[in-house]
């Protein structure tokens, strides 16, 4: 039972039970040698970094990337926090130098983290944000004040902690993994800045995730669905059992609407550690939303009251629900709903949400025809993306470009997109984890039929073919392209389309 005062109006919209999410792949994405055809009216650039212009800095960054890539990747796990705890110990516990908000869930973690970061920044708090994986550059994973740290600072941070990493490596049965070292770098960078608050996204799960050496006052759980079932469990309830590990004694849990079994696990865990629970649809939620040019206009119910006419420059119902979760998390951090019966300043909240970006999530990167990127990589994320496309765009003909990882529920993803794709071009990204294109094509034919599937092994060729298909009825026919299936596919497409 929640310790927060209930709202009078529980008639909130039902949440899309999962939203566009992230895939824990590791890739150093390099720009291809080919440039796709000239784009028309691409949106303004955002804050994603590219390769350093200084050759010496680029060389140093590549050396660090090479050293990190020589460690266990993010898909090879030994589930414990023993090694990261040892690293924190020899570094002087930097993660305890600032309060934190810890985010878990299946889909929507990074978008929610970005929204929380924007809210804190608008209220003039210095933020550190740690998210994964990266879309274009490894430096994206560690942000200060809303911007990825520079390549120079990334290298410096690595060199600063490297002797301590080697010390822990020598004392443990297994060396620190890629993700563990990056987590150590993030926590050290935040302490060095210093930040007022850290916004930390788990890599996978929760209990044994490397990030889980913080004692966050606020734990956020975005919608849970089936993903990484070989490591986390085969039902939402089992997966929730792992993710609930981020809930600490006396914390506040901000809980997005969940499948029943997942919600039960979360609530039981919260009771066990005397945590306060704020539930979407009960203590907070989305009151109203309407499509607007470049995004949507939402009214949110926070823990302290309503926030009307908030412009969110992101597409899809799932992003409105992410915004409600982010707002509640920041309110909880400030004690609203428990200690204070008030709302945050509405103009500051509006300013914060209007500034939010989430690269690779329903992101328009080209016009005429419109090319949209979305990193959906599991069925729940694909369903949310398909709904968002239908709501935000009026495509007369939509062509899909899909490149997926081999360990995902690819059939489920394709089935989610089948109703909205006129045709699909299957391809692959550059990572070893990418599904073989012929294997992907065979599944696609079963879902779409042979006449709606084309195969292009190279991503650049696949995008070019999809653009051609979208223009079959003329340049101004209203055709569009959606590139999806993996954050790595989206990152590489982003570079090919000139956004890096």
C-alpha positions as a printed Julia matrix, in Angstrom:
500×3 Matrix{Float64}:
  0.0     0.0     0.0
  1.35    3.41   -0.91
  2.42    5.92    1.72
  1.62    8.74   -0.71
 -1.79   10.44   -0.62
 -4.14    9.01   -3.24
 -5.49   11.22   -6.0
 -9.2    11.77   -6.39
 -9.2    11.03  -10.09
 -7.96    7.61  -11.16
 -9.28    7.85  -14.71
 -5.9     7.97  -16.37
 -5.06    6.53  -19.75
 -3.89    2.95  -19.93
 -0.18    2.77  -20.5
  1.28    1.08  -23.53
  2.78   -1.83  -21.62
  6.21   -1.37  -23.08
  7.94    1.29  -25.01
 10.87    1.78  -27.28
 13.9     0.58  -25.45
 17.5    -0.21  -25.51
 19.49   -3.24  -26.41
 22.68   -4.07  -24.45
 24.88   -4.45  -27.5
 28.44   -3.16  -27.68
 29.76   -1.71  -30.91
 32.2     0.95  -31.89
 30.15    2.37  -34.73
 32.23    3.93  -37.46
 30.91    6.04  -40.3
 30.69    4.09  -43.53
 32.54    5.1   -46.65
 29.31    5.59  -48.58
 26.94    8.51  -48.18
 23.29    8.02  -48.93
 21.51   10.34  -51.32
 21.11   13.98  -50.39
 18.61   14.53  -47.61
 15.9    17.12  -47.43
 15.16   19.26  -44.39
 16.63   17.05  -41.68
 15.87   18.16  -38.13
 18.34   20.24  -36.16
 21.36   18.37  -34.82
 21.38   17.09  -31.25
 24.02   16.4   -28.66
 25.38   13.02  -29.78
 29.16   13.16  -30.18
 31.13   12.05  -33.22
 34.76   11.01  -33.56
 37.18   13.61  -32.15
 38.51   16.05  -34.73
 41.96   16.08  -33.14
 43.89   13.04  -34.47
 45.78   12.61  -31.2
 42.61   12.64  -29.12
 40.96   10.22  -31.53
 43.97    7.92  -31.27
 43.82    8.02  -27.47
 40.07    7.31  -27.47
 40.54    4.39  -29.85
 43.2     2.97  -27.56
 40.8     3.09  -24.6
 38.0     1.57  -26.7
 40.35   -1.25  -27.7
 41.33   -1.95  -24.11
 37.71   -1.97  -22.98
 36.66   -4.2   -25.89
 39.27   -6.75  -24.75
 37.25   -7.35  -21.59
 34.07   -9.35  -21.18
 31.36   -7.75  -23.26
 27.93   -6.79  -22.0
 26.41  -10.07  -23.09
 28.8   -12.2   -21.04
 27.9   -12.03  -17.37
 28.97  -13.45  -14.03
 26.03  -12.28  -11.94
 27.44  -10.57   -8.88
 28.49   -7.11   -7.72
 31.64   -8.44   -6.05
 34.1    -6.98   -8.55
 32.43   -3.58   -8.93
 32.13   -3.32   -5.14
 35.85   -4.02   -4.85
 36.57   -1.3    -7.41
 34.38    1.19   -5.56
 36.24    0.34   -2.35
 39.7     1.08   -3.74
 38.4     4.24   -5.44
 37.07    5.55   -2.11
 33.36    4.88   -2.72
 32.77    7.7    -5.25
 29.15    6.57   -5.79
 28.31    7.74   -2.27
 29.39   11.33   -2.94
 25.98   12.3    -4.39
 22.33   11.18   -4.24
 21.03    9.03   -7.07
 17.94    7.99   -8.98
 18.22    4.38  -10.2
 16.21    3.22  -13.23
 15.33   -0.33  -14.25
 12.63   -1.89  -16.45
 12.53   -3.44  -19.91
 11.71   -0.54  -22.22
 11.91    3.23  -21.92
 14.79    3.5   -19.45
 16.97    5.85  -21.46
 14.17    8.16  -22.56
 12.99    8.37  -18.95
 16.54    9.05  -17.76
 16.89   11.87  -20.27
 13.62   13.41  -19.07
 14.67   13.19  -15.42
 18.0    14.77  -16.34
 16.25   17.62  -18.18
 13.98   18.3   -15.2
 16.87   18.45  -12.75
 18.82   20.7   -15.11
 15.88   23.09  -15.4
 15.82   23.31  -11.61
 19.54   24.2   -11.72
 20.91   20.98  -10.27
 24.12   19.63  -11.75
 23.45   16.16  -13.14
 25.37   13.08  -14.09
 23.61   10.56  -16.33
 24.79    7.01  -17.03
 22.97    5.07  -19.74
 23.67    2.2   -22.11
 24.31    1.19  -24.79
 25.5     4.05  -26.93
 24.01    4.99  -30.28
 27.08    6.49  -31.95
 29.92    7.04  -29.49
 30.96    5.3   -26.31
 31.29    8.7   -24.63
 27.48    9.09  -24.77
 27.15    6.71  -21.86
 28.51    9.23  -19.35
 26.9    12.68  -19.4
 27.42   15.76  -17.26
 24.89   18.61  -17.27
 22.98   17.0   -20.12
 25.95   16.58  -22.46
 28.18   13.56  -23.09
 31.61   14.01  -21.59
 34.31   14.98  -24.05
 36.6    12.39  -25.55
 39.48   13.99  -23.65
 37.66   13.66  -20.34
 36.61   10.12  -21.13
 40.25    9.14  -21.74
 41.4    11.0   -18.63
 38.8     9.28  -16.47
 39.85    5.88  -17.77
 43.53    6.59  -17.15
 42.72    7.84  -13.64
 41.01    4.62  -12.57
 43.08    2.2   -14.67
 45.64    1.39  -11.89
 42.78    0.58   -9.52
 41.05   -1.55  -12.16
 44.25   -3.55  -12.6
 44.54   -3.93   -8.83
 41.02   -5.39   -8.63
 41.63   -7.58  -11.69
 44.63   -9.15   -9.98
 42.66   -9.95   -6.83
 39.51  -11.43   -8.44
 38.75  -14.74  -10.14
 37.54  -12.8   -13.21
 38.68   -9.47  -14.57
 36.27   -6.57  -14.41
 33.99   -6.59  -17.44
 33.58   -3.83  -20.02
 30.39   -2.64  -18.35
 31.86   -2.79  -14.85
 34.81   -0.6   -15.84
 32.52    1.89  -17.56
 30.3     1.99  -14.47
 33.33    2.7   -12.33
 34.33    5.48  -14.73
 30.87    7.03  -14.55
 30.73    7.02  -10.76
 34.25    8.47  -10.54
 33.47   11.16  -13.12
 30.32   12.17  -11.26
 32.22   12.49   -7.97
 34.99   14.45   -9.64
 32.61   16.92  -11.35
 30.98   17.02   -8.74
 27.29   16.46   -9.5
 24.27   17.28   -7.36
 22.44   14.12   -8.43
 23.17   11.07  -10.59
 20.6     9.48  -12.9
 21.66    5.88  -13.41
 20.19    3.31  -15.79
 20.87   -0.36  -15.13
 22.61   -2.37  -17.82
 20.51   -5.49  -17.29
 18.29   -6.72  -14.5
 18.96   -5.04  -11.19
 20.07   -7.2    -8.27
 23.45   -8.14   -9.73
 23.78   -5.3   -12.22
 27.08   -3.44  -11.92
 25.26   -0.18  -11.26
 23.68   -1.63   -8.12
 26.32   -0.39   -5.7
 24.4     2.84   -5.18
 21.76    3.37   -2.51
 19.32    5.42   -4.56
 16.67    7.36   -2.68
 14.37    6.93   -5.68
 14.05    3.7    -7.66
 12.23    3.92  -10.99
 10.75    0.87  -12.72
  9.65    1.4   -16.32
  7.29   -1.16  -17.92
  8.52   -4.74  -17.69
  8.07   -7.19  -20.57
  9.87  -10.24  -21.91
 13.49   -9.65  -22.93
 16.76  -11.33  -21.97
 14.67  -14.3   -20.87
 17.73  -16.55  -20.82
 19.21  -14.44  -18.02
 16.33  -12.74  -16.23
 13.39  -15.15  -16.36
 10.63  -16.3   -18.66
  7.69  -14.36  -17.16
  7.28  -10.67  -16.24
  7.07  -11.75  -12.59
 10.39  -13.6   -12.73
 12.05  -10.68  -14.51
 10.62   -8.29  -11.92
 12.26  -10.36   -9.21
 15.68   -9.5   -10.63
 14.85   -5.86  -11.36
 13.4    -5.3    -7.88
 16.93   -5.59   -6.52
 17.46   -1.85   -7.0
 14.81   -1.03   -4.37
 16.66   -0.07   -1.21
 15.63    0.38    2.41
 13.27    3.37    2.93
 13.5     4.4    -0.73
 10.63    5.68   -2.88
  9.65    3.42   -5.78
  8.13    5.08   -8.84
  6.33    2.26  -10.59
  5.1     2.51  -14.17
  2.03    0.45  -14.95
  3.06   -3.21  -15.03
  1.76   -6.67  -15.82
 -0.02   -7.97  -12.72
  2.62  -10.53  -11.74
  5.43   -7.98  -12.11
  3.54   -5.41  -10.04
  2.95   -7.96   -7.28
  6.66   -8.75   -7.06
  7.6    -5.08   -6.95
  5.06   -4.24   -4.28
  6.07   -7.2    -2.14
  9.73   -6.17   -2.38
  8.87   -2.59   -1.46
  6.96   -3.71    1.62
  9.92   -5.83    2.69
 12.28   -2.84    2.77
  9.78   -0.23    4.02
  9.86    1.59    0.71
  7.17    4.07   -0.3
  5.43    3.27   -3.59
  4.04    5.68   -6.17
  2.02    3.82   -8.8
  1.14    5.0   -12.27
 -2.62    5.22  -12.6
 -3.0     5.71   -8.86
 -0.68    8.35   -7.41
  0.4     9.77  -10.79
 -0.23    9.33  -14.49
 -1.21   10.79  -17.85
 -4.48   12.72  -17.65
 -4.7    13.78  -21.29
 -2.62   13.9   -24.42
 -3.03   15.06  -28.0
 -0.8    14.91  -31.02
  0.97   18.18  -31.78
  3.4    19.33  -34.45
  6.76   17.77  -33.59
  5.47   15.76  -30.66
  2.51   15.88  -28.29
  0.79   18.09  -25.73
  0.18   16.33  -22.42
 -1.44   16.97  -19.07
  0.29   15.0   -16.34
 -0.88   14.16  -12.85
  2.11   14.33  -10.55
  2.42   13.41   -6.9
  1.55   16.98   -5.94
 -1.08   17.88   -8.51
 -1.68   18.46  -12.23
  0.68   19.92  -14.8
 -1.3    21.14  -17.8
 -0.31   21.79  -21.41
  3.2    20.36  -21.29
  4.76   20.05  -24.74
  6.81   16.9   -25.23
  8.8    16.82  -28.51
  8.68   13.02  -28.72
  6.19   10.78  -30.49
  4.03    8.03  -29.03
  1.81    7.29  -26.05
  4.7     5.43  -24.44
  6.73    8.62  -24.29
  3.89   10.44  -22.52
  3.89    7.69  -19.91
  7.67    7.93  -19.65
  7.2    11.64  -18.98
  4.72   10.93  -16.17
  7.19    8.49  -14.59
 10.06   10.98  -14.91
  8.03   13.78  -13.36
  6.96   11.59  -10.43
 10.58   10.52   -9.87
 11.79   14.11   -9.65
  8.89   15.07   -7.4
  9.71   12.13   -5.13
 13.35   13.21   -5.04
 12.24   16.65   -3.85
  9.91   15.12   -1.25
  6.69   16.09   -2.99
  3.78   13.79   -2.14
  5.32   12.62    1.11
  6.76   15.69    2.84
  5.35   18.51    0.72
  1.85   18.98   -0.72
  2.71   21.16   -3.7
  3.64   21.01   -7.35
  6.88   21.94   -9.04
  6.97   25.24  -10.87
  4.9    24.62  -14.0
  6.9    26.94  -16.28
 10.14   25.2   -15.31
  8.57   21.8   -15.93
  7.32   22.91  -19.34
 10.73   24.3   -20.23
 12.42   21.05  -19.22
 10.16   18.71  -21.17
 10.27   20.95  -24.26
 14.05   20.49  -24.33
 14.06   16.68  -24.22
 15.62   14.66  -27.01
 15.94   10.9   -27.3
 18.08    9.97  -30.31
 17.04    6.79  -32.06
 13.56    6.79  -30.55
 10.96    7.75  -33.18
 13.61   10.11  -34.53
 13.09   11.74  -37.92
 16.44   11.98  -39.69
 15.39   12.69  -43.28
 12.51   14.21  -45.22
 11.09   13.54  -48.67
 10.65   10.7   -48.08
 10.6    10.74  -44.32
 13.01    8.32  -42.65
 12.33    7.49  -39.0
 14.7     5.62  -36.69
 13.49    3.58  -33.73
 15.56    1.2   -31.63
 12.72   -1.22  -30.86
 14.27   -4.65  -30.4
 11.63   -6.7   -28.57
  7.93   -7.29  -29.31
  6.65   -4.86  -26.68
  8.89   -2.08  -27.95
  7.9    -2.87  -31.54
  4.19   -2.68  -30.7
  4.71    0.71  -29.05
  6.7     1.93  -32.05
  4.07    0.7   -34.51
  1.35    2.51  -32.59
  3.44    5.69  -32.44
  4.11    5.67  -36.19
  0.41    5.29  -36.92
 -0.46    8.15  -34.6
  2.27   10.64  -35.48
  2.65   10.14  -39.24
  0.25    9.81  -42.16
  2.28    7.56  -44.41
  0.5     6.28  -47.48
  3.13    3.57  -47.76
  5.63    2.6   -45.04
  8.71    0.51  -45.79
 10.54   -1.21  -42.95
 14.28   -1.76  -42.68
 14.99   -4.37  -40.02
 18.36   -5.5   -38.73
 18.17   -7.46  -35.48
 20.4    -9.3   -33.03
 20.31  -13.07  -33.17
 19.37  -13.52  -29.51
 16.11  -11.54  -29.73
 12.5   -12.55  -30.35
 12.77  -11.47  -33.97
  9.52  -13.15  -35.03
  7.65  -11.22  -32.35
  9.19   -7.96  -33.53
  8.29   -8.64  -37.17
  4.76   -9.66  -36.25
  4.29   -6.37  -34.4
  5.34   -4.4   -37.48
  3.55   -6.53  -40.08
  0.27   -4.52  -40.03
  2.03   -1.22  -40.77
  4.79   -2.25  -43.22
  3.83   -2.42  -46.89
  7.18   -4.14  -47.48
 10.21   -4.95  -45.36
 13.88   -4.89  -46.32
 15.87   -7.2   -44.05
 19.51   -6.49  -43.43
 22.17   -6.69  -40.74
 24.36   -4.32  -38.77
 28.13   -4.66  -38.43
 28.29   -6.48  -35.07
 28.95  -10.2   -34.63
 25.66  -10.52  -32.71
 23.64   -9.48  -35.76
 21.27  -12.15  -37.03
 22.3   -13.77  -40.31
 20.41  -11.97  -43.03
 19.19  -15.18  -44.69
 17.88  -16.48  -41.38
 16.12  -13.17  -40.78
 14.7   -13.25  -44.3
 13.28  -16.75  -43.77
 11.39  -15.58  -40.67
 10.25  -12.42  -42.46
  8.83  -14.44  -45.36
  6.81  -16.53  -42.91
  5.38  -13.35  -41.36
  4.98  -11.08  -44.41
  4.88  -13.46  -47.36
  7.53  -13.76  -50.06
  6.3   -10.83  -52.17
  6.68   -8.3   -49.32
 10.26   -9.18  -48.31
 13.5    -7.97  -49.84
 17.03   -8.84  -48.72
 19.97   -6.43  -48.68
 22.94   -7.67  -46.64
 24.49   -4.17  -46.42
 22.65   -1.63  -44.31
 23.43    1.26  -46.65
 21.98   -0.69  -49.57
 18.94   -1.63  -47.49
 18.17    1.99  -46.63
 18.68    3.06  -50.22
 16.33    0.32  -51.44
 13.71    1.25  -48.84
 13.82    4.9   -49.91
 13.36    3.82  -53.52
 10.37    1.64  -52.57
  8.83    4.47  -50.55
  9.04    6.73  -53.62
  7.5     4.23  -56.05
  4.31    6.25  -56.38
  6.2     9.52  -56.76
  8.45   11.69  -54.63
  5.49   13.4   -52.95
  3.31   10.32  -52.5
  3.55   10.25  -48.71
  5.76    7.2   -48.44
  8.09    6.7   -45.49
 10.8     4.44  -44.1
 11.21    3.07  -40.57
 14.65    1.69  -39.66
 14.47   -0.53  -36.58
 15.39   -3.82  -34.89
 18.43   -2.86  -32.81
 20.07    0.21  -31.31
 23.2    -0.7   -33.29
 21.27   -0.8   -36.56
 19.77    2.56  -35.7
 23.15    4.02  -34.76
 24.75    2.93  -37.99
 21.77    4.19  -40.01
 22.04    7.5   -38.2
 25.62    7.89  -39.32
 24.86    6.83  -42.88
 22.08    9.42  -43.03
 24.4    12.19  -41.98
 23.5    12.6   -38.32
 27.0    12.0   -37.03
